[in-house]
Amino acid sequence: MPATPSGSLTAPSRATGRHRSLWMDVWLAFRNHTGALAGAGVFIAIALAVAVGPLIHTVDPHYLDILAKNQGPSLKHPMGTDNLGRDTLAQVLAGGRISLAVGFTAMFIALVLGTLVGVLAGFFRGLDGLLMRLTDMFLALPLLPLLLVVIMLFRDSLRAAFGPETGIFLLVVFIIGITSWMQTARIVRGDVLALREREFVTAARSIGTRRRRIITRHILPNVLSPIMVSATLGIANAIITESALSFLGLGFPPDFPTWGRLLFDGANFISVTPARVLWPGLAISLTVLSVNYIGDGLRDALDPRLRGA
Amino acid sequence: MFGKCVIGLAIAALAVAMLSTSAQAERGSDGHLKILYWQAVSTVNPYLSGGTKDIEAASLVLEPLARYDDSGTMVPALAADIPTVENGGVAADLMSITWPLRQDIVWSDGTPFTAADVVFSAEYCLNEEMGCNPLSSFTDVTGVEAVDDHTVRIHFGVAKPFPYGPFVGSNAPILQKAQFENCAGARAQTCTAQNFGPIGTGPFKVDEFRANDVVIFSANENYREPGKPAFATVTFKGGGDATSAARAVLSTGEFDYAWNLQIEPEVLEQMVANGQGTLVAGFGTMVERLVVNQTDNDPDLGKDKRSLYLGGTNPHRFLSDPAVRHALSLAIDRQILVDFGYGAAGQVTCNVLPAPPVYASAANDACMTQNIEEANRILDEAGWLPGDDGVREKDGVRLSILYQTSTNSVRQGTQALIKQMWGQIGVETELRNIDAAVFFGGDPASSDTYMKFYADIQMYTNNFDGVDPEAYMANWMCSEIPGPENQWLGGNIARACNAEYDALAAEIAVTASLEERAAIARRMNDIIVQNQYIIPLIWRAKISAHANTLKGVRMNPWDSELWNIADWHR
Amino acid sequence: MTHYIVRRLLFAVPTLIAISFILFALLDLAPNDPTGQLPLTIPAEAREQIRESLGLGQPFHIRYARWMEQFFVNEPLNLIEQAFGIEIGDSESRLRVRSWATRSPVVDLIIERLPQTLWVVGLSYLIGILIAVPIGIVSAYRQYSWFDQLGTFVSMIGFSVPTFFTGLLAIIVFSVALQWLPSIYDTTHRVTDLASFWLQIKQMAMPVMVLALFNAAQISRFMRAAVLDNLTQDYVRTARAKGLRERVVLFIHVLRNSLIPVVTLIALGIPTVFGGAIITEKIFRVNGIGELLITAIQGADIPLVQTLSFLFAVLIVLFNLIADVLYGVLDPRIRYG
């Protein structure tokens, strides 16, 4: 009976000389996971649509055709137009680029920060108090005044250094990342606290495994599930938060479409032109759903006991 | 309105004389009225908050000496008559005004209303420690005296051609001396019970107050007009947003009246189509305008020079050229802006002073139609020629505009439309929106306020209280240019200095005849808009909605829109 | 454990003081202004007087010290006086923390707002947990069954569609089209009999539903992941091998070990219950603590924002401590050094 849930199982397979690496195993398992494959398919489709779509549907998302406002779906405007006569499909496609980029980058920052703080606090007793009080402080900061201060301090210098778009992008992902890692950190820490006392960690420690290796080979793979869930929820959160930011004037300029913003602006028009909220809402949900299934597949694939089965 | 009141009074008196109880004349017979303001009421003391929501909620309880009716005419409220030079109420030297008070008024607690209350209210506001919001109503007041129990004289330090500042309009009503006596100065802050439940002379009294949430009023048993108000109780709910407020009156019918519905017209039209309610609009002096920066706002200039007038030595890189400003105004199709964002709540205007009618200039109507060719021709002629990317430039200066405004979906749509219109004349525009609390806040440390104006063009609405534009027009004098020397407190946001304008501003301050004042004000308006220091866009209305079952609503853009709530009925 | 709790509580005092200072500095630095929402018809001179009357002319450290005194000395004294009906010292001239927008004591405002927030947000949180935990367990136990797929789908929709949209949708369906439920919450409504109780249920239904969906979505995902992790652990095999009934294995062994992330989440969530749900409260005009906070932030009502944020900080520190204690109960191996 293997005493370690993860990591050590791959060691014998490597020892036997079969040249299947850990990641090859993971990929094979992932490939057999229907949900994950479907998720990946949908996600790639969305990413492709967003990347290539504007080349096929060549309507300028910023062009206002005020005579053609509030139109329903037609050949010319497959998703209709908004109250300024902008083409909704073009806006959804253009908005997707920003939303996906912001969603993933911000989620990634939050995840890395949260996991790092969580693992360090859970594993090293000396750091626990300090890091968790820091987490408490970040949880206690009211978001809105914080944002206003950040805009005041950094917007102009970032705009000068990187130009209006890149500068704002950096600011937005930084802000969302820095204000949404705390939950991940708390959850990861809770799990690590329990893991630290488990037999396989004690065993690894007793045979003199270095702490860094214990963390990467034994602790991290076992907190992957909550991290994956955090990642899925984090993307949705980042996409929505971005729209709240642009509402405050911190986000992209007001004529820049993003999914969250399209949903927000379209909400009042729900009974006039329902397509305006249906499509961006669907885009966000589908993205989150597909990432969720990819995460599920990845988690299952990384779990050696399931993989072996 | 006044005639109607008299008739109403006569009928009521007749009814009392005949000892009959007509259902119509019975106070409180129409039950419960539900009013929805999407900004909640913070206090019922308008001296402590100048927010429209607070002033209008207080106008159910507190009354001024005189108010404006829906046509902008002054009508007496607690005063017996409007003093004029002709009837001797205003001194011939224009240095004082004497108000005769009605003798039949009692406060809702039953005690009589006297001149002492008026004198107290003036002293209450003029105390520097209290932070009086309607302070500007009391400009130049040097003293208020009670001539007798029912006569009040207000003295001014200078000749006041328009002496109807203090106690006219709902922003500066009369407080009861007995109740507020111990709340003067710095103690105004601590009188929570008084501020939340002032005793008044109006048709209603406060029963329950929940700050920033809801106010419950009930009919004032001591109100001077018998049989009024028709409603026994009023719920004055706050919070949420404008669209859902409109929905609560027009779609679900949960409320009777919803305030300030600046919503995209197609959304509003669809709700009105339900047939449950009606929109009411009233055009006052609100104008949505572009303010054109006349000083250089280049970020590289640093805070000692950026957007500062500096005696005219710091002109804007390209907006100081009248040709550019003229072209920018010509390129805008204002009717499209109205159709997109305002509908019935907006009209195209070319004046920064659109009302009252006597002050409205007819000299600028040419701007009402967009003229792209003419705008292009003017720019060509002035030497601004399209560069490689289509953006016009001259001597290395590109016509690239940073255009800012507060966050509001209609404003962002307007920004996008104007950006495209300016694109047609080779002008590049970057849009920025700023949270309203920052943009309109006066924090001198912030660089995003409209006073600092670290942009080329900005957009917002301004207006003035009452019907006299003198103080409003004085905003655009050279001395009012904001800068560090006056903590950015001046009203000349465009930072334009015009000697002829200053001379006219001095002249209107000493002119008494209404016709002459109107002519000067129109000329001042023309200077501002013909030089395009300010580019007027839309004359905005106050717009609200009421249920079809609610009768008697008369929208009033000059005063509280609840000014005649005593006459409302089912 | 008692030793640990005492030490943590002692450590919380400097933490909270540091937080209060950072909060105050942050709010002071923020560029919004209490006169920002006044109409432009109020001229600059009057605005300056208003700012002075609010004490904004004072230097930063004086204002901070004054808030500390008002919050840590005057307000507790006042609460004691109210609770016992006694008078300690000169209570008339004792300055309380006052909101700048309403000029009334901040503590009174909070007390006025608490009932509706606890009813609506608290209930939705409770319902969210009660839905999420069973769904999470069943979803994990029957992984990739139709129930799991449906649960995944619904919770992803619930999480990715923001409450401003689900709330609006609910109003359009239940208030506008069906006319079943009121779209505006009446905070003055009092439950006295069955009919008024029914009305209370009706006016709470939509905000509670909308929030519960959002909360359940999140918690059920973490619950499912945690149960999945534990189902494949060796102790589960051991327990089954010993012949324990499946129900015992699932509900005693697996559930207990899966609760750590969920306890963390719930502990993080309870302070936000007291903090209200800003968007939902605004949409349905519940006007609870969340609405109070957002209005105060927008109006730069620093004393109110400072006090509310600080109270949240206290709750956050407290509930994170409770979570840490619960970890020890759930998994006795967890020790704190």
mmCIF file of C-alpha atoms in Angstrom, chain C residues 85-241:
data_model
loop_
_atom_site.group_PDB
_atom_site.id
_atom_site.type_symbol
_atom_site.label_atom_id
_atom_site.label_comp_id
_atom_site.label_asym_id
_atom_site.label_seq_id
_atom_site.Cartn_x
_atom_site.Cartn_y
_atom_site.Cartn_z
ATOM 1 C CA GLY C 85 -29.361 53.745 32.009
ATOM 2 C CA ILE C 86 -26.612 55.400 34.010
ATOM 3 C CA GLU C 87 -24.547 58.489 33.377
ATOM 4 C CA ILE C 88 -20.765 58.411 33.475
ATOM 5 C CA GLY C 89 -19.132 61.806 33.678
ATOM 6 C CA ASP C 90 -20.169 64.572 31.325
ATOM 7 C CA SER C 91 -22.004 62.610 28.659
ATOM 8 C CA GLU C 92 -23.536 65.724 27.095
ATOM 9 C CA SER C 93 -20.289 67.183 25.818
ATOM 10 C CA ARG C 94 -18.688 63.873 24.923
ATOM 11 C CA LEU C 95 -18.070 63.817 21.189
ATOM 12 C CA ARG C 96 -19.352 60.784 19.334
ATOM 13 C CA VAL C 97 -18.236 59.507 15.943
ATOM 14 C CA ARG C 98 -20.552 61.364 13.587
ATOM 15 C CA SER C 99 -21.268 60.774 9.932
ATOM 16 C CA TRP C 100 -20.521 63.771 7.742
ATOM 17 C CA ALA C 101 -23.484 63.204 5.473
ATOM 18 C CA THR C 102 -26.189 62.858 8.105
ATOM 19 C CA ARG C 103 -24.414 64.474 11.102
ATOM 20 C CA SER C 104 -25.790 61.718 13.270
ATOM 21 C CA PRO C 105 -23.817 59.228 15.379
ATOM 22 C CA VAL C 106 -22.331 56.472 13.231
ATOM 23 C CA VAL C 107 -23.112 53.765 15.780
ATOM 24 C CA ASP C 108 -26.832 54.652 15.690
ATOM 25 C CA LEU C 109 -26.812 54.383 11.898
ATOM 26 C CA ILE C 110 -25.191 50.958 12.049
ATOM 27 C CA ILE C 111 -27.647 49.700 14.652
ATOM 28 C CA GLU C 112 -30.523 50.948 12.506
ATOM 29 C CA ARG C 113 -29.186 49.067 9.478
ATOM 30 C CA LEU C 114 -28.235 45.768 11.097
ATOM 31 C CA PRO C 115 -31.653 44.052 11.179
ATOM 32 C CA GLN C 116 -32.323 44.118 7.448
ATOM 33 C CA THR C 117 -28.752 43.136 6.611
ATOM 34 C CA LEU C 118 -28.772 40.210 9.002
ATOM 35 C CA TRP C 119 -32.168 39.090 7.797
ATOM 36 C CA VAL C 120 -31.472 39.285 4.102
ATOM 37 C CA VAL C 121 -27.751 38.673 3.780
ATOM 38 C CA GLY C 122 -27.478 36.366 6.772
ATOM 39 C CA LEU C 123 -30.399 34.238 5.702
ATOM 40 C CA SER C 124 -29.103 34.003 2.153
ATOM 41 C CA TYR C 125 -25.740 32.921 3.469
ATOM 42 C CA LEU C 126 -27.316 30.282 5.649
ATOM 43 C CA ILE C 127 -29.454 29.013 2.784
ATOM 44 C CA GLY C 128 -26.411 29.086 0.532
ATOM 45 C CA ILE C 129 -24.465 26.870 2.923
ATOM 46 C CA LEU C 130 -27.398 24.520 3.460
ATOM 47 C CA ILE C 131 -27.747 24.054 -0.299
ATOM 48 C CA ALA C 132 -24.056 23.965 -1.095
ATOM 49 C CA VAL C 133 -22.800 21.362 1.372
ATOM 50 C CA PRO C 134 -25.139 18.509 0.305
ATOM 51 C CA ILE C 135 -24.736 19.408 -3.371
ATOM 52 C CA GLY C 136 -20.970 19.422 -2.986
ATOM 53 C CA ILE C 137 -20.986 16.025 -1.279
ATOM 54 C CA VAL C 138 -23.327 14.350 -3.738
ATOM 55 C CA SER C 139 -21.537 15.910 -6.712
ATOM 56 C CA ALA C 140 -18.240 14.508 -5.525
ATOM 57 C CA TYR C 141 -19.596 11.136 -4.498
ATOM 58 C CA ARG C 142 -21.283 10.682 -7.849
ATOM 59 C CA GLN C 143 -18.634 12.461 -9.855
ATOM 60 C CA TYR C 144 -19.607 13.093 -13.500
ATOM 61 C CA SER C 145 -23.139 11.841 -12.951
ATOM 62 C CA TRP C 146 -25.953 13.954 -14.421
ATOM 63 C CA PHE C 147 -26.491 15.447 -10.966
ATOM 64 C CA ASP C 148 -22.867 16.525 -10.796
ATOM 65 C CA GLN C 149 -22.926 17.957 -14.304
ATOM 66 C CA LEU C 150 -26.093 19.898 -13.594
ATOM 67 C CA GLY C 151 -24.689 21.143 -10.300
ATOM 68 C CA THR C 152 -21.493 22.252 -12.027
ATOM 69 C CA PHE C 153 -23.441 24.040 -14.714
ATOM 70 C CA VAL C 154 -25.769 25.857 -12.343
ATOM 71 C CA SER C 155 -23.017 26.883 -9.968
ATOM 72 C CA MET C 156 -20.798 28.163 -12.766
ATOM 73 C CA ILE C 157 -23.685 30.234 -14.102
ATOM 74 C CA GLY C 158 -24.394 31.373 -10.564
ATOM 75 C CA PHE C 159 -20.867 32.519 -10.078
ATOM 76 C CA SER C 160 -20.076 33.957 -13.491
ATOM 77 C CA VAL C 161 -23.248 35.995 -13.863
ATOM 78 C CA PRO C 162 -22.960 38.897 -11.443
ATOM 79 C CA THR C 163 -25.723 39.726 -8.967
ATOM 80 C CA PHE C 164 -26.521 43.037 -10.664
ATOM 81 C CA PHE C 165 -27.730 40.966 -13.564
ATOM 82 C CA THR C 166 -29.461 38.084 -11.756
ATOM 83 C CA GLY C 167 -31.174 40.618 -9.500
ATOM 84 C CA LEU C 168 -32.456 42.577 -12.453
ATOM 85 C CA LEU C 169 -33.637 39.398 -14.146
ATOM 86 C CA ALA C 170 -35.495 38.365 -10.988
ATOM 87 C CA ILE C 171 -37.210 41.758 -10.785
ATOM 88 C CA ILE C 172 -38.256 41.617 -14.427
ATOM 89 C CA VAL C 173 -39.673 38.124 -14.047
ATOM 90 C CA PHE C 174 -41.227 38.233 -10.580
ATOM 91 C CA SER C 175 -42.105 41.906 -10.171
ATOM 92 C CA VAL C 176 -42.778 43.244 -13.648
ATOM 93 C CA ALA C 177 -44.113 40.236 -15.542
ATOM 94 C CA LEU C 178 -45.715 38.083 -12.837
ATOM 95 C CA GLN C 179 -46.288 40.845 -10.262
ATOM 96 C CA TRP C 180 -45.763 38.340 -7.454
ATOM 97 C CA LEU C 181 -43.053 39.989 -5.417
ATOM 98 C CA PRO C 182 -42.251 43.594 -4.515
ATOM 99 C CA SER C 183 -39.046 44.931 -6.053
ATOM 100 C CA ILE C 184 -38.469 47.440 -3.261
ATOM 101 C CA TYR C 185 -37.713 46.327 0.265
ATOM 102 C CA ASP C 186 -39.624 48.168 2.982
ATOM 103 C CA THR C 187 -37.301 48.601 5.942
ATOM 104 C CA THR C 188 -40.053 50.048 8.109
ATOM 105 C CA HIS C 189 -42.227 46.958 7.727
ATOM 106 C CA ARG C 190 -42.946 45.288 11.056
ATOM 107 C CA VAL C 191 -43.995 41.686 11.476
ATOM 108 C CA THR C 192 -47.008 41.578 13.775
ATOM 109 C CA ASP C 193 -49.245 38.847 12.430
ATOM 110 C CA LEU C 194 -49.334 36.108 9.819
ATOM 111 C CA ALA C 195 -50.205 38.450 6.944
ATOM 112 C CA SER C 196 -47.343 40.813 7.680
ATOM 113 C CA PHE C 197 -45.021 37.836 8.129
ATOM 114 C CA TRP C 198 -46.019 36.624 4.678
ATOM 115 C CA LEU C 199 -45.271 40.076 3.282
ATOM 116 C CA GLN C 200 -41.867 39.983 4.938
ATOM 117 C CA ILE C 201 -41.181 36.603 3.292
ATOM 118 C CA LYS C 202 -42.276 38.016 -0.038
ATOM 119 C CA GLN C 203 -40.080 41.077 0.142
ATOM 120 C CA MET C 204 -37.089 39.023 1.241
ATOM 121 C CA ALA C 205 -37.561 36.314 -1.366
ATOM 122 C CA MET C 206 -35.751 37.869 -4.313
ATOM 123 C CA PRO C 207 -32.659 39.324 -2.636
ATOM 124 C CA VAL C 208 -32.212 36.148 -0.595
ATOM 125 C CA MET C 209 -32.575 33.954 -3.678
ATOM 126 C CA VAL C 210 -30.117 35.974 -5.723
ATOM 127 C CA LEU C 211 -27.498 36.040 -2.998
ATOM 128 C CA ALA C 212 -27.979 32.427 -1.987
ATOM 129 C CA LEU C 213 -27.358 31.317 -5.567
ATOM 130 C CA PHE C 214 -24.102 33.222 -5.640
ATOM 131 C CA ASN C 215 -22.934 31.931 -2.252
ATOM 132 C CA ALA C 216 -24.012 28.345 -2.900
ATOM 133 C CA ALA C 217 -22.193 28.323 -6.225
ATOM 134 C CA GLN C 218 -18.905 29.161 -4.619
ATOM 135 C CA ILE C 219 -19.150 26.987 -1.509
ATOM 136 C CA SER C 220 -20.411 23.930 -3.374
ATOM 137 C CA ARG C 221 -17.377 24.006 -5.686
ATOM 138 C CA PHE C 222 -14.927 23.978 -2.800
ATOM 139 C CA MET C 223 -16.971 21.347 -0.965
ATOM 140 C CA ARG C 224 -16.984 19.098 -4.018
ATOM 141 C CA ALA C 225 -13.241 19.469 -4.547
ATOM 142 C CA ALA C 226 -12.478 18.692 -0.909
ATOM 143 C CA VAL C 227 -14.683 15.596 -0.807
ATOM 144 C CA LEU C 228 -13.158 14.371 -4.062
ATOM 145 C CA ASP C 229 -9.700 14.721 -2.568
ATOM 146 C CA ASN C 230 -10.649 12.703 0.472
ATOM 147 C CA LEU C 231 -12.658 9.965 -1.226
ATOM 148 C CA THR C 232 -9.485 8.514 -2.697
ATOM 149 C CA GLN C 233 -7.475 8.692 0.516
ATOM 150 C CA ASP C 234 -6.131 5.554 2.098
ATOM 151 C CA TYR C 235 -8.162 5.929 5.261
ATOM 152 C CA VAL C 236 -11.342 5.667 3.232
ATOM 153 C CA ARG C 237 -10.174 2.392 1.737
ATOM 154 C CA THR C 238 -9.178 1.225 5.184
ATOM 155 C CA ALA C 239 -12.562 2.159 6.589
ATOM 156 C CA ARG C 240 -14.390 0.395 3.797
ATOM 157 C CA ALA C 241 -12.125 -2.608 4.138
#
